[in-house]
Coordinates of C-alpha atoms in Angstrom, one line a residue:
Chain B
X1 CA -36.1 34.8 10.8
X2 CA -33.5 34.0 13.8
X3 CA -30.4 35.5 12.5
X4 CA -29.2 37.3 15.3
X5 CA -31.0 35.6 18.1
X6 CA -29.3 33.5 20.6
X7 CA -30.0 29.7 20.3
X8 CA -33.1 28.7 23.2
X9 CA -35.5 31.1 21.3
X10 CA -38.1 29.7 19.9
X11 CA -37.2 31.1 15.9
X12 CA -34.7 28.5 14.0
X13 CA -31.7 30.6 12.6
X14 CA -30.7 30.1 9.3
X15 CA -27.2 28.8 8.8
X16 CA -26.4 29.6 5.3
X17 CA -27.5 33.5 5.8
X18 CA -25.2 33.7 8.9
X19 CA -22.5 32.5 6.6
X20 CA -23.0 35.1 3.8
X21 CA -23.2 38.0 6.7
X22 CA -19.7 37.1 7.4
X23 CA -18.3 38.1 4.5
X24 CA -16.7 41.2 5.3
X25 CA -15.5 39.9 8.5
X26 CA -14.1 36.9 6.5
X27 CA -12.4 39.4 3.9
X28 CA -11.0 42.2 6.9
X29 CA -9.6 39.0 8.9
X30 CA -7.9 37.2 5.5
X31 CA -6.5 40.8 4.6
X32 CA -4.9 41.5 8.3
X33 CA -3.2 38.0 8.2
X34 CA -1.9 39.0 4.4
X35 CA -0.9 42.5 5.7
X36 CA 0.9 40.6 9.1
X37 CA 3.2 38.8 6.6
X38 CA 4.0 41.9 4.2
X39 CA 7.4 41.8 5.4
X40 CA 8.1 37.8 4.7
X41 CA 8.0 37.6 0.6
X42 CA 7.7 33.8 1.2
X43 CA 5.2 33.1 3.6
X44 CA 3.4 35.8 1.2
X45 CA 3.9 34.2 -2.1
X46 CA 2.9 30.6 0.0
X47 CA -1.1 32.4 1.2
X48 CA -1.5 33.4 -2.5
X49 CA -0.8 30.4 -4.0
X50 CA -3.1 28.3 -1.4
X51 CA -5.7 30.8 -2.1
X52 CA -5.6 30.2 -5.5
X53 CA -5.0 26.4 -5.5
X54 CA -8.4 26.5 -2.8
X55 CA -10.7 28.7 -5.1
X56 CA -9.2 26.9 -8.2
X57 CA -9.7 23.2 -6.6
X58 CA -11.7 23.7 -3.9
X59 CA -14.7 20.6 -3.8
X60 CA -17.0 18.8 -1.2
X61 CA -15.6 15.3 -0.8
X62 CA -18.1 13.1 1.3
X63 CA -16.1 10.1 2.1
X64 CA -18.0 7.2 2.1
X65 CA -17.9 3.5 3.4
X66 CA -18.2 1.0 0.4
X67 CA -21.2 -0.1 2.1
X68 CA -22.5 3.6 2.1
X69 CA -21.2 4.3 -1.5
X70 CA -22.8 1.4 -3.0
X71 CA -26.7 2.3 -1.4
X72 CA -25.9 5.3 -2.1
X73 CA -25.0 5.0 -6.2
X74 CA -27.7 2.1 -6.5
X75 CA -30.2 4.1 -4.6
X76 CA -29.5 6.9 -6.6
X77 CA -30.1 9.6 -3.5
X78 CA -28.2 10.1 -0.3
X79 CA -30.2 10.0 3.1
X80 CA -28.7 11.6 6.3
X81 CA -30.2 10.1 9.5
X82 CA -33.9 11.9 9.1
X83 CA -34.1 10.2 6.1
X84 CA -32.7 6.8 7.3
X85 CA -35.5 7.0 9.7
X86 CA -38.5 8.3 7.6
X87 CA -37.6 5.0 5.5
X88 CA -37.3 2.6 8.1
X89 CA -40.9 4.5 10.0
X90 CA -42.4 3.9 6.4
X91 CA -41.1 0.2 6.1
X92 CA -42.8 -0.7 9.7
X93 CA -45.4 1.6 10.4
X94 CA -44.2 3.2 13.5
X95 CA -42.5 7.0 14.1
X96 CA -39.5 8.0 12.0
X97 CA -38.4 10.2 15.6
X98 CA -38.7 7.1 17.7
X99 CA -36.2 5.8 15.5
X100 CA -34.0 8.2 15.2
X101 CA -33.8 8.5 18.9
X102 CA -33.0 4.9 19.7
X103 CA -30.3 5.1 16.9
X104 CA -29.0 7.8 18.2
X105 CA -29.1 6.9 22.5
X106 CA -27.1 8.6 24.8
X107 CA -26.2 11.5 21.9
X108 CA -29.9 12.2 20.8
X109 CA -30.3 15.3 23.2
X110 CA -26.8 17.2 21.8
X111 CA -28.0 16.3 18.2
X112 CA -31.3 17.7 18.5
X113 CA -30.2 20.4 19.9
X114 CA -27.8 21.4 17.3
X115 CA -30.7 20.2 15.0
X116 CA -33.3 22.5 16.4
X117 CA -31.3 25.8 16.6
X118 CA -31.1 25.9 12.4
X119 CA -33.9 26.0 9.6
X120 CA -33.7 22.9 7.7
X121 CA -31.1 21.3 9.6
X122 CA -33.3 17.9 9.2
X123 CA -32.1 18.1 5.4
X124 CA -28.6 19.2 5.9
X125 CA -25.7 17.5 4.1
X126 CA -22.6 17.1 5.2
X127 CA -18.9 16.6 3.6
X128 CA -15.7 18.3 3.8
X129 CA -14.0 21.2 1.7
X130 CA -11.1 19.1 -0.7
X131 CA -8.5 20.2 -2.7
X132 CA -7.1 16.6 -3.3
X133 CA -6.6 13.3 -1.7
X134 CA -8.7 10.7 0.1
X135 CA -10.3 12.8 2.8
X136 CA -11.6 12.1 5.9
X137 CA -11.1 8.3 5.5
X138 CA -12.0 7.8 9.0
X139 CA -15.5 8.2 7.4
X140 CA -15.3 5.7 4.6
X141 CA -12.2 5.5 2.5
X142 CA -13.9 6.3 -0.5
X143 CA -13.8 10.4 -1.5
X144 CA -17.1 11.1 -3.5
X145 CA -16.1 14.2 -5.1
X146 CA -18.8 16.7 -5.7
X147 CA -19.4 19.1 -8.7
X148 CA -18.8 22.6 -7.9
X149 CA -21.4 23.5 -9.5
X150 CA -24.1 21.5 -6.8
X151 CA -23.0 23.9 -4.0
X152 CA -22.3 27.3 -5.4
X153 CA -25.5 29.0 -4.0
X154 CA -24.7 31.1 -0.9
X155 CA -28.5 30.3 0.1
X156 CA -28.3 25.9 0.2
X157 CA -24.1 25.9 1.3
X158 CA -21.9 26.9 3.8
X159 CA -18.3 25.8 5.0
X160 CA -17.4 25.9 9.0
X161 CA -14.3 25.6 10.2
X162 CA -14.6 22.4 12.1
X163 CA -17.0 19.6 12.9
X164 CA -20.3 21.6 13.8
X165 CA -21.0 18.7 16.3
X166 CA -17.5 18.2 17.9
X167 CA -16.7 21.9 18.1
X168 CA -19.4 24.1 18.4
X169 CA -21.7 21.9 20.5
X170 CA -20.8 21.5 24.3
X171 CA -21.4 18.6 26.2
X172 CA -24.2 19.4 27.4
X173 CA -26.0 20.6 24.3
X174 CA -25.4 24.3 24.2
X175 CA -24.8 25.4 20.9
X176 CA -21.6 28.0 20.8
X177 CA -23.4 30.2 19.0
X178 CA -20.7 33.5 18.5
X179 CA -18.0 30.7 17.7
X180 CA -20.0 29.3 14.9
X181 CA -20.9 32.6 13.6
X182 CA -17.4 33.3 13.7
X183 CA -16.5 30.3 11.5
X184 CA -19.1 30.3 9.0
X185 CA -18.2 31.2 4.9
X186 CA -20.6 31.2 2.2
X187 CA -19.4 29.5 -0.9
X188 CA -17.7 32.3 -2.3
X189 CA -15.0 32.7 0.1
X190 CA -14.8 29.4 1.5
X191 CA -10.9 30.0 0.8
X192 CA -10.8 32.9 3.2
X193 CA -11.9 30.3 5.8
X194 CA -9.1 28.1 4.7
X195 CA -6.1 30.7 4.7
X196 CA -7.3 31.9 8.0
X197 CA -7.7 28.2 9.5
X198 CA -4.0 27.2 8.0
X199 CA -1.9 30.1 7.5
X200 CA 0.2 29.1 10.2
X201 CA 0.7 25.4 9.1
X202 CA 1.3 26.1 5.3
X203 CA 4.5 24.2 4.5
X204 CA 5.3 22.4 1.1
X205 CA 2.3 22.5 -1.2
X206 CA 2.3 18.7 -1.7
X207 CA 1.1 18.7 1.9
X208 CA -1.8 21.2 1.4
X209 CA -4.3 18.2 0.2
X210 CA -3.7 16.7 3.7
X211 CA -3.3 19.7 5.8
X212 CA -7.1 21.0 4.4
X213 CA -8.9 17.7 4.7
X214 CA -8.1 14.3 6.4
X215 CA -8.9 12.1 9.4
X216 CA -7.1 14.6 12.0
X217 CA -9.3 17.9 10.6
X218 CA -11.3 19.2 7.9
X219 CA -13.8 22.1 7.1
X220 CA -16.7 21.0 7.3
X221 CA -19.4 21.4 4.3
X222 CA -23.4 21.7 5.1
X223 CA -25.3 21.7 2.2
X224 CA -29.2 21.3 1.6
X225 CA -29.8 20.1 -2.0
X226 CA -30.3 16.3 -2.3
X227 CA -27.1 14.8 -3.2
X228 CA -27.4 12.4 -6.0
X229 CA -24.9 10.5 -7.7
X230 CA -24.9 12.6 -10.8
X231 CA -23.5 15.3 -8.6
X232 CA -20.5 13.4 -8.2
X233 CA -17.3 14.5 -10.6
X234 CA -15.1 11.6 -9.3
X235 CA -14.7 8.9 -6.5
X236 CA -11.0 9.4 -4.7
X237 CA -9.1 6.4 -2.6
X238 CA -6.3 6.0 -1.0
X239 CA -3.9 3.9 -3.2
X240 CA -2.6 1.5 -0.5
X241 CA -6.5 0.9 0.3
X242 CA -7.0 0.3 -3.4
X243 CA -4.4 -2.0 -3.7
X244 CA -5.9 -3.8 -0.6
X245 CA -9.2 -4.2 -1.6
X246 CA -7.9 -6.0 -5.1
X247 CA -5.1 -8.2 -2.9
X248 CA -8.3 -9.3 -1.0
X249 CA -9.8 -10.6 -4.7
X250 CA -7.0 -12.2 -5.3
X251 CA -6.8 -14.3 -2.3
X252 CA -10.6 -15.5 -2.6
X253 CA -9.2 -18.0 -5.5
X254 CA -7.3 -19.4 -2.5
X255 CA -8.9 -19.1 0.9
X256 CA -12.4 -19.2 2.0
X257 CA -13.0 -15.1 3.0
X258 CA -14.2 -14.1 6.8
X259 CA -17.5 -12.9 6.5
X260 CA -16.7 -9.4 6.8
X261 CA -13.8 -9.7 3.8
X262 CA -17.1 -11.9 1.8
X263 CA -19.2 -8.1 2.6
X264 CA -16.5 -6.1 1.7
X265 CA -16.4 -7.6 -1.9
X266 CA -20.0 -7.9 -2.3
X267 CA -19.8 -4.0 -1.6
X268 CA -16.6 -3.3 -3.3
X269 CA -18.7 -5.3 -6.8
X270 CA -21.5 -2.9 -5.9
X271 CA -19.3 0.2 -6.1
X272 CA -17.0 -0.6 -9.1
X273 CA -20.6 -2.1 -11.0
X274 CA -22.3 1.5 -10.3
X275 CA -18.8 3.7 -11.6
X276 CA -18.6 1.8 -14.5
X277 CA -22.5 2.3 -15.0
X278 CA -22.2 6.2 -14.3
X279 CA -18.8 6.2 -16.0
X280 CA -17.9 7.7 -12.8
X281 CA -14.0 7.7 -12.8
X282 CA -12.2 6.2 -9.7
X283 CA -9.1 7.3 -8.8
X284 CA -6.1 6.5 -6.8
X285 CA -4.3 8.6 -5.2
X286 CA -0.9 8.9 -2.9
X287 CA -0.7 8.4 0.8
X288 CA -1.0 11.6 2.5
Chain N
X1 CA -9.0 -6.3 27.7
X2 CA -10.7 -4.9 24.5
X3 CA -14.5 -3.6 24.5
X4 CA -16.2 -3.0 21.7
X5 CA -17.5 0.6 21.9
X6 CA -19.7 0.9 18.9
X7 CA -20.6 -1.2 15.5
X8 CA -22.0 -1.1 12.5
X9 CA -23.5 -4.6 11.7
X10 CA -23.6 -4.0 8.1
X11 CA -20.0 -3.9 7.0
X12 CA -18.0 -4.8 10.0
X13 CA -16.5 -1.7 10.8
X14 CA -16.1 -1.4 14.6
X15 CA -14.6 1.6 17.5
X16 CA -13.3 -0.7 20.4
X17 CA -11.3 0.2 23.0
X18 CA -7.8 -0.8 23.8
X19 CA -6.9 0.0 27.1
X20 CA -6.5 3.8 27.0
X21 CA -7.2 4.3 23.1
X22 CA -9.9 4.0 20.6
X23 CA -9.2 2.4 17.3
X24 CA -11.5 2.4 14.3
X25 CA -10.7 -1.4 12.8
X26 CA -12.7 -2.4 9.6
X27 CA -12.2 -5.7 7.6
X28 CA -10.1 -7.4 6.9
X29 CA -8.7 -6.5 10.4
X30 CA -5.1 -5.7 9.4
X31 CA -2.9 -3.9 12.1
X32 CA -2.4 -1.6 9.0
X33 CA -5.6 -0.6 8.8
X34 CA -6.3 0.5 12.5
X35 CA -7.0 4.2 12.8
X36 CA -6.4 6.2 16.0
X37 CA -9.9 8.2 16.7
X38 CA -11.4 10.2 19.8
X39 CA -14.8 10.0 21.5
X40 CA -15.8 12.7 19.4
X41 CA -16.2 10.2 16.5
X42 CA -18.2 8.1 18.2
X43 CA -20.2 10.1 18.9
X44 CA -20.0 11.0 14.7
X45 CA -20.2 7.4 13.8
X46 CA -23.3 6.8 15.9
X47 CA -25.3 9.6 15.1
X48 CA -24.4 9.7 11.2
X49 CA -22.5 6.8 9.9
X50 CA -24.7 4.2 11.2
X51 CA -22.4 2.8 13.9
X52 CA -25.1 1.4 16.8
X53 CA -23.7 0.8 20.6
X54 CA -24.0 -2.1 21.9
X55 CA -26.9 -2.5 24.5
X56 CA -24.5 -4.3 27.1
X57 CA -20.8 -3.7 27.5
X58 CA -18.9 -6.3 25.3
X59 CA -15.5 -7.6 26.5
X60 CA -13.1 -9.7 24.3
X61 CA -9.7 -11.5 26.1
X62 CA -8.2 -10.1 22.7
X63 CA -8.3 -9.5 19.0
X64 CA -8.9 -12.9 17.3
X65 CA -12.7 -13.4 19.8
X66 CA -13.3 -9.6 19.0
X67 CA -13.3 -10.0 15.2
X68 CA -14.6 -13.7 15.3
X69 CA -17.9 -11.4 16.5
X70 CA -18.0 -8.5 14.3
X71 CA -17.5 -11.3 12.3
X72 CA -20.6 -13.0 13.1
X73 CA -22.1 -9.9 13.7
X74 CA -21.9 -9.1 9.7
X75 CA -22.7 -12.4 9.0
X76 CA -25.9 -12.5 11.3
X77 CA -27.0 -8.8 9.5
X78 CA -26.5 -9.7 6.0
X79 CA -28.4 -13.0 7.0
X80 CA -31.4 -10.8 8.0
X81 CA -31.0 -8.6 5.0
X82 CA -31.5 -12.1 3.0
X83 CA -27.8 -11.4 1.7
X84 CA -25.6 -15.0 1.5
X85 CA -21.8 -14.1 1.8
X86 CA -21.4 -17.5 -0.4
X87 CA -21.8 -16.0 -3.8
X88 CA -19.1 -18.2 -6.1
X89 CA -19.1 -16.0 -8.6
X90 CA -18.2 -12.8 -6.7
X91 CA -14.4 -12.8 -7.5
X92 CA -14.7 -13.7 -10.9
X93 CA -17.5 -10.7 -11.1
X94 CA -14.6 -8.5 -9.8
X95 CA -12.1 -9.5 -11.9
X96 CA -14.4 -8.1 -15.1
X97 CA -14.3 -4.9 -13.7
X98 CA -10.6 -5.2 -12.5
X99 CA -8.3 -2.6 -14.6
X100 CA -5.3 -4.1 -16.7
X101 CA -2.7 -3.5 -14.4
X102 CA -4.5 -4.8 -11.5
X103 CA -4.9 -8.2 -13.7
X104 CA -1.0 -8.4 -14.7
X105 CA -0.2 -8.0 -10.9
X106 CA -2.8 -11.0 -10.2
X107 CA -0.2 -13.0 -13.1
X108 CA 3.0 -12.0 -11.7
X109 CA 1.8 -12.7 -8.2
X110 CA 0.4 -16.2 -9.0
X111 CA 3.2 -16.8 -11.2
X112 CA 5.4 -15.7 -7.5
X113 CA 3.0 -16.8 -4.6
X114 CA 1.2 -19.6 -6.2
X115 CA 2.9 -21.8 -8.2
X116 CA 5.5 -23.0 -6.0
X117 CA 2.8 -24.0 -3.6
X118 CA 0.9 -27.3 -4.6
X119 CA -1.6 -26.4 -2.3
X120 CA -2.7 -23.2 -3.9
X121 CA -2.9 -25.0 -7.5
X122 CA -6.4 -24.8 -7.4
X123 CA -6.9 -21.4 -7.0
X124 CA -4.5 -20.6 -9.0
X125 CA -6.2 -23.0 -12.1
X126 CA -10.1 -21.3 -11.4
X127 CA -8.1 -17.4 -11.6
X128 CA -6.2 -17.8 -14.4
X129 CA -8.9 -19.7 -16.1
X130 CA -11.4 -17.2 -15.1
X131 CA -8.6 -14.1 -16.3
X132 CA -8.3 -16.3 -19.7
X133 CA -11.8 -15.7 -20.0
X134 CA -12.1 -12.2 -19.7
X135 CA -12.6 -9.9 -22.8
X136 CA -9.8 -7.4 -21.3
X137 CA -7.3 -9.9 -21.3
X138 CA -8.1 -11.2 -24.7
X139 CA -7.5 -8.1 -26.3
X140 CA -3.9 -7.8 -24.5
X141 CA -1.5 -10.0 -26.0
X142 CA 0.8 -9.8 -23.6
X143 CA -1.4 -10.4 -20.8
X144 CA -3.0 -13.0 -22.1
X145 CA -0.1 -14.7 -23.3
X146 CA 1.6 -14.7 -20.0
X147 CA -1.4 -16.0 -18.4
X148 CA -1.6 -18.8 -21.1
X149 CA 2.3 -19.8 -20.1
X150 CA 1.7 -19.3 -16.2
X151 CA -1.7 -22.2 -17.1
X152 CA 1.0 -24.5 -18.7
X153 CA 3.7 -24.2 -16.1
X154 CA 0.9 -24.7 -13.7
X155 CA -0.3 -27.7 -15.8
X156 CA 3.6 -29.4 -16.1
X157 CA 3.9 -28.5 -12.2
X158 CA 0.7 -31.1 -12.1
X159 CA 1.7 -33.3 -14.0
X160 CA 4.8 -33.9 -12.2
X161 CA 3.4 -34.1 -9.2
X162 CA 0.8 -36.7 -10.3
X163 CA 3.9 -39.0 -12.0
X164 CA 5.8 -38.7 -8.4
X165 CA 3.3 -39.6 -6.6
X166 CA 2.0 -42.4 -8.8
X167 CA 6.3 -43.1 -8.2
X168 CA 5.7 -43.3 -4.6
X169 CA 2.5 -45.6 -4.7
X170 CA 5.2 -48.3 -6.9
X171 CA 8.0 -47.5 -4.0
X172 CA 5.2 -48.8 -1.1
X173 CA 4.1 -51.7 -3.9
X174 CA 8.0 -52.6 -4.0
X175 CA 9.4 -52.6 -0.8
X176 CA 6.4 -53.4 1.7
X177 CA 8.3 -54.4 4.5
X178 CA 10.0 -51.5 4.9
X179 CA 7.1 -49.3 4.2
X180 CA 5.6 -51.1 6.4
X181 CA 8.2 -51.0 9.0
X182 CA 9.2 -46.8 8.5
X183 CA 5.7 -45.5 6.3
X184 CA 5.4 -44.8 3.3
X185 CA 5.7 -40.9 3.5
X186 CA 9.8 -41.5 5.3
X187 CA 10.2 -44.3 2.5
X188 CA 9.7 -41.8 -0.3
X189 CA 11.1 -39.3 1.3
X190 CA 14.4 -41.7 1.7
X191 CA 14.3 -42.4 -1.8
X192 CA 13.8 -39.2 -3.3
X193 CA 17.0 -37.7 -1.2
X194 CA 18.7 -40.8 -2.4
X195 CA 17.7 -39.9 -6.1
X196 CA 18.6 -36.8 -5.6
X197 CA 22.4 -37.2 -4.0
X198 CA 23.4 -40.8 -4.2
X199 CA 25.1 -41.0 -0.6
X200 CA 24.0 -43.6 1.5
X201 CA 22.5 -43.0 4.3
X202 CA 20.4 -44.2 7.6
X203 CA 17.3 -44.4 7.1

């Protein structure tokens, strides 16, 4: 196994077991920031509650496009970009890799090498640890909210505390190895990884939704098992978004749509048809 | 000078370039719904949300050639996929699954937006008729009752229209000359203010 061997070795390492080896790190580090604010009765009371709101709430969201969404409910099964490939290889005879590296261009290399370094990583999923909220609806402004119950096992889930391409991976493809170990949790204390991320920023708990997960930051979620939408425990939008989408029916009694506003309906259709199907409940929520 | 950075055909959503920034813009292209992102999501969006780059750097003069393309662009990919973005019976599909208070905003905003405006009469006629249809609204009294009013308001609004209108046809028939002479549109218009508020006036 690679655990413990520095990323250019030939061995994969495996992510998930890295994450449950940090546990006692993860525990010493969230118990010195709790014994830094012994003195401060507030900021106290305000790390216990957001541990407790985190553990109690705590969910993968993967936002979704309704494009993405509605594939991904019709299709039943959720393909990262190996998969996309492997189809698309399958559909015209040729090589799923030749695929993937024309999708991919100029960032193929720093993919691959993040890729390469972990066991598995062909089949990782990806979201972001929720307690509320749309998400991060730079992704898709639809949440899909995952079951708890999908990623409980320390050996198929791990949280990190940023984007694993976008802050552990340099420029030129070096993987920052002793950062990312670092940052790893295993399910169980994903909430340490939060406190310690946020501690500084926790203000009123209405903003803790936001703070934890939107466009401007999130903990990320890798996950192995094949996300399907059974898995799902809810779909979350943004209300103003919500409201859009239905103004946008409304006006196709009056105007001919763009194309764009025609495939946004045809997906929006999709995605309600499939909820309704799955009795999947959709829910609004506030502006963050 | 925008450039469009990176695309995904499918659904229109698009990274371009404004001078020093990078917006994410998605239909329908509102100011609103522009989103501030770095070169770290492009880098995202390409390798897993299935943005693609565009082989050759694309430059638009400004906003309304930009999303005339991604536009096109959707409308060319849906093409391929066999998809036609003319389905007629899309809106009425979504208003089946539309939830009750999204249907009695639809009223009150047709009953706002729409029926002071002859030209959106139509519209208004195939949605309400449509929402009259649905088993939702039948089983809401309310709703459907103010739905069934809003119809004959709409219908009276018609019919009013169609009587000054036919009015206007007898106003050319009787005074030709003048018609002739001003048009029938300033005629009409002459009498109706004169109908209206009996003062005389230049016409």
């Amino acid at each position: 196994m690679g655990f413990g061997q520095e990323q250019g070795e030939s061995t994969e390492m495996n992510l998930f077991r890295i994450a449950s080896d940090n546990v006692n790190s993860l525990e010493q580090r969230g118990q010195d920031l709790r014994e830094s604010n012994a003195g401060n009765p507030d900021a106290l009371d305000r790390i216990d509650r957001f541990v407790q709101r985190v553990q109690a709430d705590g969910r993968i969201g993967v936002n979704m496009r309704p494009w993405i969404l509605a594939r991904f409910l019709s299709r039943g099964v959720y393909t990262n970009i190996y998969g996309w490939a492997a189809e698309m290889a399958a559909l015209s005879g040729s090589d799923a890799e030749a695929f993937v590296g024309k999708k991919l261009g100029s960032y193929k290399d720093k993919r691959q090498a993040f890729d390469s370094a972990f066991e598995d990583s062909e089949r990782f999923g990806y979201g972001a640890l929720t307690i509320g909220g749309a998400g991060a609806e730079h992704y898709g402004e639809f949440c899909f909210v995952i079951r708890d119950a999908f990623a409980a096992d320390v050996k198929s889930s791990a949280y990190l505390r940023g984007d694993s391409l976008n802050d552990y991976m340099t420029a030129d493809g070096t993987l920052l190895d002793s950062k990312m170990r670092q940052d790893l949790a295993p399910p169980s204390h994903r909430h340490c990884l939060a406190l310690l991320k946020h501690a500084p920023d926790l203000g009123a708990a209405s903003d803790w939704a936001a703070l934890l997960c939107s466009s401007s930051g999130y903990i990320e979620a890798i996950f192995l098992p094949d996300l399907k939408p059974e898995d799902g425990e809810e779909v979350r939008v943004r209300a103003s978004r919500y409201r859009e989408l239905w103004d946008l029916t409304f006006e196709s009694f009056g105007r001919k749509l763009a194309a764009g506003e025609s495939a946004l309906q045809a997906h929006f259709v999709e995605v309600l048809t499939e909820l309704r199907d799955r009795s999947l409940p959709c829910v609004e929520v506030p502006q963050c | 000078m925008l450039s469009l950075v990176a695309l995904s055909r499918a659904d229109g959503w698009a990274v371009v370039r404004d001078g020093k920034h990078l917006l994410l813009v998605h239909p329908p292209y509102t100011r609103m719904g522009q989103r501030p992102v770095d070169e770290g999501f492009v880098e995202t969006a390409v390798s897993r949300l299935a943005f693609q780059r565009p082989q050759q750097p694309m430059e638009f003069s400004g906003w309304q050639p930009l999303i005339a393309h991604l536009n096109g662009e959707v409308e060319k990919a849906r093409s391929e996929l066999g998809q036609s973005l003319d389905d007629a019976g899309l809106s009425e599909r979504l208003l089946e699954l539309a939830p009750l208070p999204v249907l009695r905003g639809f009223v009150e905003r047709a009953r706002n937006d729409l029926l002071p405006n002859p030209a959106a009469w139509a519209g208004a006629e195939r949605l309400l008729l449509a929402l009259l249809r649905l088993p939702q609204v039948s089983g809401s009294p309310e709703l459907h009752g103010a739905a069934l009013d809003l119809l004959g308001a709409l219908m009276d609004a018609k019919g009013q229209r169609e009587r000054a209108l036919a009015q206007a046809t007898v106003n050319i028939e009787r005074f030709p000359r003048i018609a002739g002479r001003w048009g029938g549109a300033r005629l009409n218009r002459y009498l109706g203010a004169l109908a209206s508020q009996p003062t005389l006036m230049g016409i």
